[in-house]
Coordinates of C-alpha atoms in Angstrom, one line a residue:
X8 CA -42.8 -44.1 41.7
X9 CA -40.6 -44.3 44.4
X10 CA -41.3 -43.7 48.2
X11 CA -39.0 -42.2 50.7
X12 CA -39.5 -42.5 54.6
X13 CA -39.0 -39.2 56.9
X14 CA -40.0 -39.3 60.3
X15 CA -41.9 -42.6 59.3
X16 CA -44.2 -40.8 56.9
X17 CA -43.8 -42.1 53.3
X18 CA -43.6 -39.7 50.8
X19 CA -43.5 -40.9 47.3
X20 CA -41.2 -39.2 44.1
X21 CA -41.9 -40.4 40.8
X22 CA -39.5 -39.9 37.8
X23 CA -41.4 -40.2 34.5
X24 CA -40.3 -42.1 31.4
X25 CA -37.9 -39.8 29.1
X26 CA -37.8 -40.3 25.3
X27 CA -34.9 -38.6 23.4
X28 CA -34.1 -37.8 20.1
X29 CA -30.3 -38.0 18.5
X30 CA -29.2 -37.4 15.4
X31 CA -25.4 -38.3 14.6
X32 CA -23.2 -39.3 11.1
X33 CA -22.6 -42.8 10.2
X34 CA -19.2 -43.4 11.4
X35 CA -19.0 -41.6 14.2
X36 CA -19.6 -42.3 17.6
X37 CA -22.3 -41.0 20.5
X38 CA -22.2 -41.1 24.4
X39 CA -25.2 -41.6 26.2
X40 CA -25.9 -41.1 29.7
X41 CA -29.3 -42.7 30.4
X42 CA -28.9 -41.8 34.7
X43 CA -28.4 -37.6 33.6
X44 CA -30.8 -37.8 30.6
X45 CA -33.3 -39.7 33.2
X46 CA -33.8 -36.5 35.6
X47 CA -33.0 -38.7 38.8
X48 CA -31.3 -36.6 41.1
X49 CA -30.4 -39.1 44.0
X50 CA -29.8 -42.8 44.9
X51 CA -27.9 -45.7 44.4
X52 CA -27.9 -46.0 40.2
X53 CA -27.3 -49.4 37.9
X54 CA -28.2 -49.2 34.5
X55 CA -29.5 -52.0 31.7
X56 CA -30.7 -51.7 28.3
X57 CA -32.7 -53.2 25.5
X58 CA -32.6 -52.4 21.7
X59 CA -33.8 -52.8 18.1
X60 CA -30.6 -53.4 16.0
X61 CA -28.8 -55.9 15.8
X62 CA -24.3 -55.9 16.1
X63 CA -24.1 -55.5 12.1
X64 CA -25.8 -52.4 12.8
X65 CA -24.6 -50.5 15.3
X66 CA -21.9 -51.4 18.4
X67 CA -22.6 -50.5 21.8
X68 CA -20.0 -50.3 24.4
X69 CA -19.7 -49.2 28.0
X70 CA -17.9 -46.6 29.9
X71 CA -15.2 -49.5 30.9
X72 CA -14.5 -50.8 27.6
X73 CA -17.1 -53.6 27.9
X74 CA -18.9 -54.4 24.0
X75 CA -22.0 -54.7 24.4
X76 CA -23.6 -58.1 22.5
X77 CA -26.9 -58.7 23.9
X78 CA -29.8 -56.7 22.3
X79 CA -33.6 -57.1 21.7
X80 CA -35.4 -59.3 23.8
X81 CA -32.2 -60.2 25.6
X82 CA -33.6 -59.2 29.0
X83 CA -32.3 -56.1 31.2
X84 CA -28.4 -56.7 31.8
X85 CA -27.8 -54.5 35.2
X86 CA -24.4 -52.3 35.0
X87 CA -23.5 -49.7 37.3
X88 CA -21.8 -48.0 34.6
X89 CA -24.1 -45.4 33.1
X90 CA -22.4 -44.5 30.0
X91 CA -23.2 -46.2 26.9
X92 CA -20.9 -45.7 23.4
X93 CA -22.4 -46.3 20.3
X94 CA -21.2 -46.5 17.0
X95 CA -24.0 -46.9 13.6
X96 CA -22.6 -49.0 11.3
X97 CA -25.2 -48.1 8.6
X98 CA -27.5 -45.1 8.3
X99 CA -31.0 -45.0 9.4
X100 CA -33.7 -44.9 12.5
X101 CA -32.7 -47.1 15.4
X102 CA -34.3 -47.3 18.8
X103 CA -32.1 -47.9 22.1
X104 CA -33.7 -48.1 25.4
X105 CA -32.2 -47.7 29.1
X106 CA -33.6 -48.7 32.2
X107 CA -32.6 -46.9 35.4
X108 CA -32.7 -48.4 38.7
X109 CA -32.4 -46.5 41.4
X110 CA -33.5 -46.8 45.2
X111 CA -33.4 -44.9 48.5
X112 CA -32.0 -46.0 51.8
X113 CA -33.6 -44.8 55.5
X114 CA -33.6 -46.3 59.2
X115 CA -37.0 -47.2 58.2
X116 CA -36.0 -49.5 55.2
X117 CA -36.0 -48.2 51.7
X118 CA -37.7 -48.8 48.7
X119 CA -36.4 -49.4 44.8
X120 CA -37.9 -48.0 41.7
X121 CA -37.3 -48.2 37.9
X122 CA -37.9 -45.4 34.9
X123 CA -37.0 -45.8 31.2
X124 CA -34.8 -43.5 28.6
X125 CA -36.1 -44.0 25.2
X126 CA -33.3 -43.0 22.8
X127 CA -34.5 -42.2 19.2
X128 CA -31.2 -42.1 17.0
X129 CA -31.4 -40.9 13.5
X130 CA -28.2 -41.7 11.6
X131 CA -27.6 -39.6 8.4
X132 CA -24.9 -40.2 5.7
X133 CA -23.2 -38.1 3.8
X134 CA -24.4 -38.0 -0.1
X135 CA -22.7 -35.1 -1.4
X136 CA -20.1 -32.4 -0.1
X137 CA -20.4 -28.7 -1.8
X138 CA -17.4 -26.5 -1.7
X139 CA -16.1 -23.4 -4.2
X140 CA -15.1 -25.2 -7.9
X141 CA -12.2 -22.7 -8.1
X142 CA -10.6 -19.4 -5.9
X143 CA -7.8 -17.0 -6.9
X144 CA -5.2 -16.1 -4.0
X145 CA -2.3 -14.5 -3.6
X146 CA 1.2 -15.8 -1.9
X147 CA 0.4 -15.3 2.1
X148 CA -3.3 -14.7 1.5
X149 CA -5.7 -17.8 3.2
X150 CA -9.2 -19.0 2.8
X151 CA -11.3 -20.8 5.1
X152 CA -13.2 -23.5 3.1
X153 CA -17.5 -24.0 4.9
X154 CA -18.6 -27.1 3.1
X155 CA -21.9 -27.5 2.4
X156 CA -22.9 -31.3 3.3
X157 CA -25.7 -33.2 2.6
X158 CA -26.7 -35.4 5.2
X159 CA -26.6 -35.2 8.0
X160 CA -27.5 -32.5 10.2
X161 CA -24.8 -33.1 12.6
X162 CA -21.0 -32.2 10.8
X163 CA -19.4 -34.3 9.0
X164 CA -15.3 -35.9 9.8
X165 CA -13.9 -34.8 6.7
X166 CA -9.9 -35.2 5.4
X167 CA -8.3 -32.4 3.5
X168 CA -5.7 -33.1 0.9
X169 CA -3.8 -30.2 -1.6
X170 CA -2.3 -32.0 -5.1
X171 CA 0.7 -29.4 -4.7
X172 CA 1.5 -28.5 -1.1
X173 CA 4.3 -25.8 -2.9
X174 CA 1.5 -23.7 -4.4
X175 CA -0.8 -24.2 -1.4
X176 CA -1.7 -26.1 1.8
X177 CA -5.0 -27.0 3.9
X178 CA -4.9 -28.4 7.1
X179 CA -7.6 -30.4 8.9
X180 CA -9.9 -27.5 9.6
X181 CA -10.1 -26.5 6.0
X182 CA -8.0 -23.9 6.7
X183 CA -6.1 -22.8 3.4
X184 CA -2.6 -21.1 2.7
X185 CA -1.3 -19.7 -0.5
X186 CA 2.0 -20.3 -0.8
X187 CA 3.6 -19.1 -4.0
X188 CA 2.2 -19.0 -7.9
X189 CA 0.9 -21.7 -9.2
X190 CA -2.7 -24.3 -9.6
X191 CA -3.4 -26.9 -7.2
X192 CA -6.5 -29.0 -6.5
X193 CA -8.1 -29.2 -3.1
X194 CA -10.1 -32.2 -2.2
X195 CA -12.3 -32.7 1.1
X196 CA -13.7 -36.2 1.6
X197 CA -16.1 -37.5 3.8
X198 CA -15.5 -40.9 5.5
X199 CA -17.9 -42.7 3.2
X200 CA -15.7 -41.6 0.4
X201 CA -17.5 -38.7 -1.2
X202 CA -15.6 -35.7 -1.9
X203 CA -16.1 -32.4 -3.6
X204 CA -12.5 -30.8 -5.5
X205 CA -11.1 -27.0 -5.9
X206 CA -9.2 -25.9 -8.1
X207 CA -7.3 -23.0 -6.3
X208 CA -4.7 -20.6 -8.7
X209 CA -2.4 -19.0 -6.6
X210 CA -1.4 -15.8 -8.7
X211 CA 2.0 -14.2 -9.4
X212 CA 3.1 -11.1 -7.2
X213 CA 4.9 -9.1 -9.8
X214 CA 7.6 -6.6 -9.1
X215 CA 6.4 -2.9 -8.6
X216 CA 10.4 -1.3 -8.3
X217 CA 13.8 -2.3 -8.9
X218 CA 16.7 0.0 -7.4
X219 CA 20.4 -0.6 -7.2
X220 CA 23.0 0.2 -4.9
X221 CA 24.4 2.2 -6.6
X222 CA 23.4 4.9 -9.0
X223 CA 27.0 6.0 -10.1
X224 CA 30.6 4.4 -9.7
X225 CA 34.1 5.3 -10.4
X226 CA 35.4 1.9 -11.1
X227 CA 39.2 1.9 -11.7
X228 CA 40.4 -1.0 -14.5
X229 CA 40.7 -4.7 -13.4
X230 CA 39.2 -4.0 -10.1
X231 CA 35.7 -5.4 -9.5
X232 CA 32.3 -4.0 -7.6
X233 CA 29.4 -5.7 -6.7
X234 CA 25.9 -4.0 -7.9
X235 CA 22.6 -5.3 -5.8
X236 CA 19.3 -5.2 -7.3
X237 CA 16.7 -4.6 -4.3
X238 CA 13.2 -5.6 -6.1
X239 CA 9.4 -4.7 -4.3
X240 CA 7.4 -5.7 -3.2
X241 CA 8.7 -7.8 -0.5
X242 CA 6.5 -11.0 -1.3
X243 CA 7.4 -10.5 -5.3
X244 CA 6.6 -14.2 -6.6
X245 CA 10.1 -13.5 -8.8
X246 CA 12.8 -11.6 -7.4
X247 CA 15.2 -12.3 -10.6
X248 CA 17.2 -9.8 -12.6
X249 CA 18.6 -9.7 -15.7
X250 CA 22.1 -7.8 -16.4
X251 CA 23.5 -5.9 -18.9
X252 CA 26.4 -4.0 -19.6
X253 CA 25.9 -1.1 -22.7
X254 CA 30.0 -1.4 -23.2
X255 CA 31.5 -4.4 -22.4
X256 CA 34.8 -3.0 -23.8
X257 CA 34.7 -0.7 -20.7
X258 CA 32.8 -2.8 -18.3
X259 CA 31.7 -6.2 -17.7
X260 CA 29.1 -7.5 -15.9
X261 CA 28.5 -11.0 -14.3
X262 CA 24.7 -13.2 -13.6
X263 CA 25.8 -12.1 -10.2
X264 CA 25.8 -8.2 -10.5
X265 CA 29.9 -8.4 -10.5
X266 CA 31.1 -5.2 -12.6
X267 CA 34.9 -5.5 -13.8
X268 CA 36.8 -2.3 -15.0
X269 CA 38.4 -2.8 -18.4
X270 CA 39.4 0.0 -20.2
X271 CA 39.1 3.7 -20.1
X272 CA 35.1 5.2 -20.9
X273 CA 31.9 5.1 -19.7
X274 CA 29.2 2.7 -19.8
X275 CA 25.8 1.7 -18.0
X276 CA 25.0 -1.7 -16.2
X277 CA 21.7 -2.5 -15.9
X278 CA 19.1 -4.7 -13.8
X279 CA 16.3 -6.2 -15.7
X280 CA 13.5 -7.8 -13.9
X281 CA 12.5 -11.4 -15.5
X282 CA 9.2 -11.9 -14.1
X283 CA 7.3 -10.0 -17.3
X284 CA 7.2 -6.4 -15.4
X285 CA 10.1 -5.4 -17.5
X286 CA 11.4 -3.1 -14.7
X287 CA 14.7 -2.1 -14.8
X288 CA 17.5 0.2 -13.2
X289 CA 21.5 1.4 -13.8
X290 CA 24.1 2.2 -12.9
X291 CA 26.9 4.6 -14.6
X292 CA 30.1 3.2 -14.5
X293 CA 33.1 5.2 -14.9
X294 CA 36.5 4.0 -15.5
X295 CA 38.8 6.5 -15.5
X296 CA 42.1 6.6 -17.6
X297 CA 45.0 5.5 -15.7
X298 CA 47.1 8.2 -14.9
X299 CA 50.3 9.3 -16.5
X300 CA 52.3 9.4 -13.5
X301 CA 53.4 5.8 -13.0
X302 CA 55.1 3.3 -10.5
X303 CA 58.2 1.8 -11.6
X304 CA 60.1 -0.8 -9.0
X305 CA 63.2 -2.4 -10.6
X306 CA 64.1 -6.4 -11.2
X307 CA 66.5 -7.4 -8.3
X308 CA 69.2 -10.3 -9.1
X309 CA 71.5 -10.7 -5.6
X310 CA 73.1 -14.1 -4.4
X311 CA 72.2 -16.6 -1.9
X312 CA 72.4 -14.8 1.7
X313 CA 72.6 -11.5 0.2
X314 CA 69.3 -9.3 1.2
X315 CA 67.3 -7.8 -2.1
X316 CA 66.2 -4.1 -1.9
X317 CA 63.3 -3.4 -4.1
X318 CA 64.5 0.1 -5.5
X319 CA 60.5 2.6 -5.8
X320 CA 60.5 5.4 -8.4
X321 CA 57.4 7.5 -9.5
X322 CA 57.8 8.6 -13.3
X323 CA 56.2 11.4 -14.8
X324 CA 55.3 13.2 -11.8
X325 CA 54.5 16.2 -11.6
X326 CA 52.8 17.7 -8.3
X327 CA 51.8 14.1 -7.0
X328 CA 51.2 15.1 -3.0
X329 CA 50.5 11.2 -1.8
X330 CA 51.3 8.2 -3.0
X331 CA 49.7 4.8 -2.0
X332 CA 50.3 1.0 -3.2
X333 CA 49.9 -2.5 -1.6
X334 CA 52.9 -5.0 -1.8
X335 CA 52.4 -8.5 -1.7
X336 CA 55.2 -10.9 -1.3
X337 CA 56.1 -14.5 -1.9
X338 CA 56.2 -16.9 0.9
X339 CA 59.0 -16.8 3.3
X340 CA 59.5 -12.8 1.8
X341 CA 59.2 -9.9 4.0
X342 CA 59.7 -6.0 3.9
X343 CA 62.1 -4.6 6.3
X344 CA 61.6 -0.7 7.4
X345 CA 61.6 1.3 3.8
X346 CA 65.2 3.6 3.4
X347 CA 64.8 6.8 2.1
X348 CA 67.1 8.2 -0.1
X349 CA 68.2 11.4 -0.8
X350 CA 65.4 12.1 -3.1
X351 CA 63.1 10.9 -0.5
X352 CA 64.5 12.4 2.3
X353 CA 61.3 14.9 2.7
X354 CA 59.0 11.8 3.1
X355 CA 57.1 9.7 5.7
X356 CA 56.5 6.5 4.6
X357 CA 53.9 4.6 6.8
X358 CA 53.6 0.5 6.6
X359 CA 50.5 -1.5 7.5
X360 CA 49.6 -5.1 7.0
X361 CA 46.0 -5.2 5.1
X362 CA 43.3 -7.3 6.0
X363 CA 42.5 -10.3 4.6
X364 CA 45.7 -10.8 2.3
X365 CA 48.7 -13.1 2.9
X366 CA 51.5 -11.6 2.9
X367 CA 50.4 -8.3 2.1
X368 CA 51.3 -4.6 2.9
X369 CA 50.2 -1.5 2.6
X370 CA 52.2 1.6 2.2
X371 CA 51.1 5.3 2.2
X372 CA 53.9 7.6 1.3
X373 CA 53.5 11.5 1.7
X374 CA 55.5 14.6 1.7
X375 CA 56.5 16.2 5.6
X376 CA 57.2 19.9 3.9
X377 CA 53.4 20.2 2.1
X378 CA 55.9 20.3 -1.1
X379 CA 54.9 17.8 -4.4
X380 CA 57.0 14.5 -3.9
X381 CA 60.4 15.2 -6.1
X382 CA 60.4 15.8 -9.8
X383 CA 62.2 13.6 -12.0
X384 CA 62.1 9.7 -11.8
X385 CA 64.7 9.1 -9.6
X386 CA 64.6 6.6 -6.8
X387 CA 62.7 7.7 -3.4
X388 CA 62.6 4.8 -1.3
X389 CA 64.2 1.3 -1.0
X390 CA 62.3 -1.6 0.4
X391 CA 64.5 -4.1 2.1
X392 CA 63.6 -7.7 1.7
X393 CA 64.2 -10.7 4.1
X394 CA 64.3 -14.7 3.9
X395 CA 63.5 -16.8 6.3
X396 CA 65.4 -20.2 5.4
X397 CA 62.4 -21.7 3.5
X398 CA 63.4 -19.5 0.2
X399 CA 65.7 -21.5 -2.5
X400 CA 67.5 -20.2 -4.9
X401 CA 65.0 -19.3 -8.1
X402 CA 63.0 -16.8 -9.4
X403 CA 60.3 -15.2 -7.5
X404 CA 58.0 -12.2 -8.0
X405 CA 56.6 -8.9 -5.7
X406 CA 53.3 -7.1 -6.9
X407 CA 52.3 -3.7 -6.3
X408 CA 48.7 -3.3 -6.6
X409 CA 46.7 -0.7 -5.6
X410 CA 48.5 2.0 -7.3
X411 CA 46.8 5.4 -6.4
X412 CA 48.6 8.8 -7.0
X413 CA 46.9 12.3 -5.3
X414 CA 48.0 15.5 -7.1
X415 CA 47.7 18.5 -4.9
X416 CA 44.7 20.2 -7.0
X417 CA 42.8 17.1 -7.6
X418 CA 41.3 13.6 -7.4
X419 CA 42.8 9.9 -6.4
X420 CA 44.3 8.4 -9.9
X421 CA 44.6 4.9 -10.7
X422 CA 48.0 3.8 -11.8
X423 CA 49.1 0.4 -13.8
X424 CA 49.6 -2.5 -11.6
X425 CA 53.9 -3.4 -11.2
X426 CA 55.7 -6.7 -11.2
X427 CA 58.9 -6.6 -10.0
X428 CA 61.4 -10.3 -10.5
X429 CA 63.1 -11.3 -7.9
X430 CA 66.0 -13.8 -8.7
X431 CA 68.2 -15.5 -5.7
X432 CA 71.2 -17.6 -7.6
X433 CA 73.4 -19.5 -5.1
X434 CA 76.4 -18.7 -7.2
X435 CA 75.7 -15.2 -8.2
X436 CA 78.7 -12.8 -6.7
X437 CA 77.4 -9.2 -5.9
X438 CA 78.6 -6.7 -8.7
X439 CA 80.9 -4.4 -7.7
X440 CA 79.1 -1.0 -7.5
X441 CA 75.6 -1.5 -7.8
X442 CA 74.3 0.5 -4.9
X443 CA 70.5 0.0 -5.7
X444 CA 70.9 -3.6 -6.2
X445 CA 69.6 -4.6 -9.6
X446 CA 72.6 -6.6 -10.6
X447 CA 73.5 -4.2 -13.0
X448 CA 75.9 -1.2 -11.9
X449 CA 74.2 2.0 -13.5
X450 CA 74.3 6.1 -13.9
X451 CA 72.2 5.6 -10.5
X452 CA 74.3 4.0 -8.9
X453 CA 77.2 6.1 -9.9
X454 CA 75.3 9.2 -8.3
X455 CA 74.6 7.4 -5.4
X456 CA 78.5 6.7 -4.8
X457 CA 79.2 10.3 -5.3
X458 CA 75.9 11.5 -2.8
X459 CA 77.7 9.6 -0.1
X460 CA 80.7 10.4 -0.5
X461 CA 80.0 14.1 -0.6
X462 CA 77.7 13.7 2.8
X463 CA 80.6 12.1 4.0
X464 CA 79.1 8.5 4.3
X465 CA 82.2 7.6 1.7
X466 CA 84.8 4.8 2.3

């Protein structure tokens, strides 16, 4: 009991003895606050205790890091920290009791008064853990795992550990993530060492559809296309295509998708999946027959300091309305503005570089009148070279690449692919009469003489 003083009258409050009950897991550790657990609502506060174990037992410590050592029959130990920390060492009934002083203050005096907290604390361990023996997922799916644990009432600190984090992973929760195909073992385990394994089997997504992007190509011989295989769904546990080409004498195909034009025909290339479905999509490939009108640049042999002219001639024409081809040129090489010649003269030649080539240009060569480029295979343009001072005397070599004819009633055409030899000799002496500059003097260049001459260009 406890009396208080107002207006000199004493009026006395009395705070009964509490008893509590606690039930925690062996290992972990309880706060107790005897002052709140004691119902005393005012007044100056110090705490003691007394208890029935011993330090093997359980460990008490207080609120300011203070370990408690003094137990049964030790007496009351007066703190005014009211928090006490315990941590069971062993599993059982153990019985800790806290006294609470506390005392009121008037003009009249003031009085002190004691009560008691009697803390029953059961402490359970954990004898077996129960989870699922074995679960079937998919890649992205998840699982929350709700052991089952016998003791205690109160939940236990358990660890969660996957054999194969690839296939799946838990985290401390027990939260579980399938990651892609495959068995792992999950294992929760309680601090005491008992544990309880699952066996979870992460299934294989297989594909549903394969497409390609591209149903049907026109591939023209020695040039190359890339086919992509697009396989569903988008969490497919294997992505992987086989490829196959039905004519490799037409077509090849590479582990990559690469398709390569080889000769004249048609053939299919097609995407296998490899993950059992046995889906599978293609692709026609056509490649078409070159065409018989055909490129034809002559061999050039000048001296040192003389400039090369790359003489261009279509054979076998017939009603070609555009001609287009790519020249690529040895270092220190370039193409001056093309000359026209008299065969030519109803032409516009346009020159570009192209993108992503050294070295490299593109020419597009059409008619001005709406007429077919000239009949017969005489020469239509010249391509003037130039040397910087890098170039030495030797043999060198231009490609034309790219070949493409456009008849006037019909489709683009492939043509052949054209090397033309370049050869600069130090003591090579220009021959007398050759106009076109081949280093031979020929029926071409005699009817170029006599063109001139009759335009009145002669000397």
């Amino acid at each position: 009991m406890l009396c208080f003083f107002v207006n000199n009258i004493a009026i006395a409050v009395t705070y009964p003895n509490q008893e509590k009950t606690v039930t925690m897991l062996l290992g972990n550790t309880i706060s107790l606050d005897p002052y709140t657990d004691s119902g005393v609502k005012s007044g100056f506060i110090s705490c003691g205790y007394s208890a029935t174990f011993n330090d093997s037992e359980m460990t008490v410590f207080t609120t300011d890091g203070i370990k408690i050592t003094s137990y049964t029959n030790a007496g009351w130990e007066e703190r005014t920290t009211k928090i006490y920390n315990l941590t069971p060492h062993k599993s059982g009934t153990f019985v800790f009791k806290a006294n609470v002083l506390y005392q009121s203050t008037t003009t009249n005096g003031g009085s002190t008064a004691r009560t008691f907290v009697t803390y029953t604390i059961h402490v359970y361990e954990v004898t077996s853990i129960s989870i699922p023996n074995s679960l079937v997922l998919s890649p992205g799916e998840n699982y929350t795992f709700s052991p089952i644990i016998v003791q205690p009432e109160a939940q236990a600190n358990l660890t969660w550990h996957s054999s194969n984090t690839a296939v799946a992973t838990v985290d401390a929760n027990g939260h579980l993530y399938a990651n892609s195909a495959g068995v792992t073992t999950i294992t929760c385990t309680a601090y005491n060492g008992v544990s309880a394994q699952c066996t979870v089997t992460v299934n294989s997504v297989l594909a549903s559809s394969i497409s390609l992007n591209y149903n049907t190509y026109e591939l023209p011989k020695d040039e190359m296309v890339q086919l992509t295989a697009t396989v569903l769904p988008e969490n497919a546990t294997n992505k992987g295509v086989r490829w196959e080409s039905s004519n490799a004498g037409v077509a090849t195909v590479d582990a990559a998708g690469n398709v390569v034009g080889v000769s004249a025909g048609t053939c299919t290339i097609t995407a296998t999946t490899t993950d059992g479905s046995n889906l599978s999509a293609s692709c026609l490939v056509t490649v078409p027959a070159p065409s018989s009108d055909k490129l034809a640049v002559n061999d050039v042999v000048v001296s040192k300091g003389v400039q090369p002219r790359l003489n261009v001639r279509v054979v076998n024409k017939s009603d070609i309305a555009v001609l287009q081809f790519q020249l690529t040129l040895p270092e220190g090489f370039g193409v001056a503005t093309p000359v026209l010649t008299e065969r030519g003269q109803n032409l516009f030649v346009n020159m570009s570089d192209v993108t992503g080539k050294t070295n490299c240009k593109m020419f597009n060569v059409m008619s001005l009148n709406g007429q077919p480029l000239a009949s017969g295979d005489g020469v239509l343009m010249q391509l003037p070279l130039t040397l910087d001072g890098s170039v030495a005397p030797g043999n060198y070599s231009a490609l034309f690449d790219g070949v493409s004819f456009v008849p006037t009633n019909g489709s683009m055409a492939a043509g052949e692919k054209v090397i033309a030899n370049i050869t600069i000799d130090e003591n090579q002496n220009a021959t007398l009469g050759d106009m076109d500059g081949d280093g031979h003097v020929t029926v071409s260049d005699v009817t170029r003489v006599i063109d001139i001459y009759l335009e009145g260009n002669g000397e």
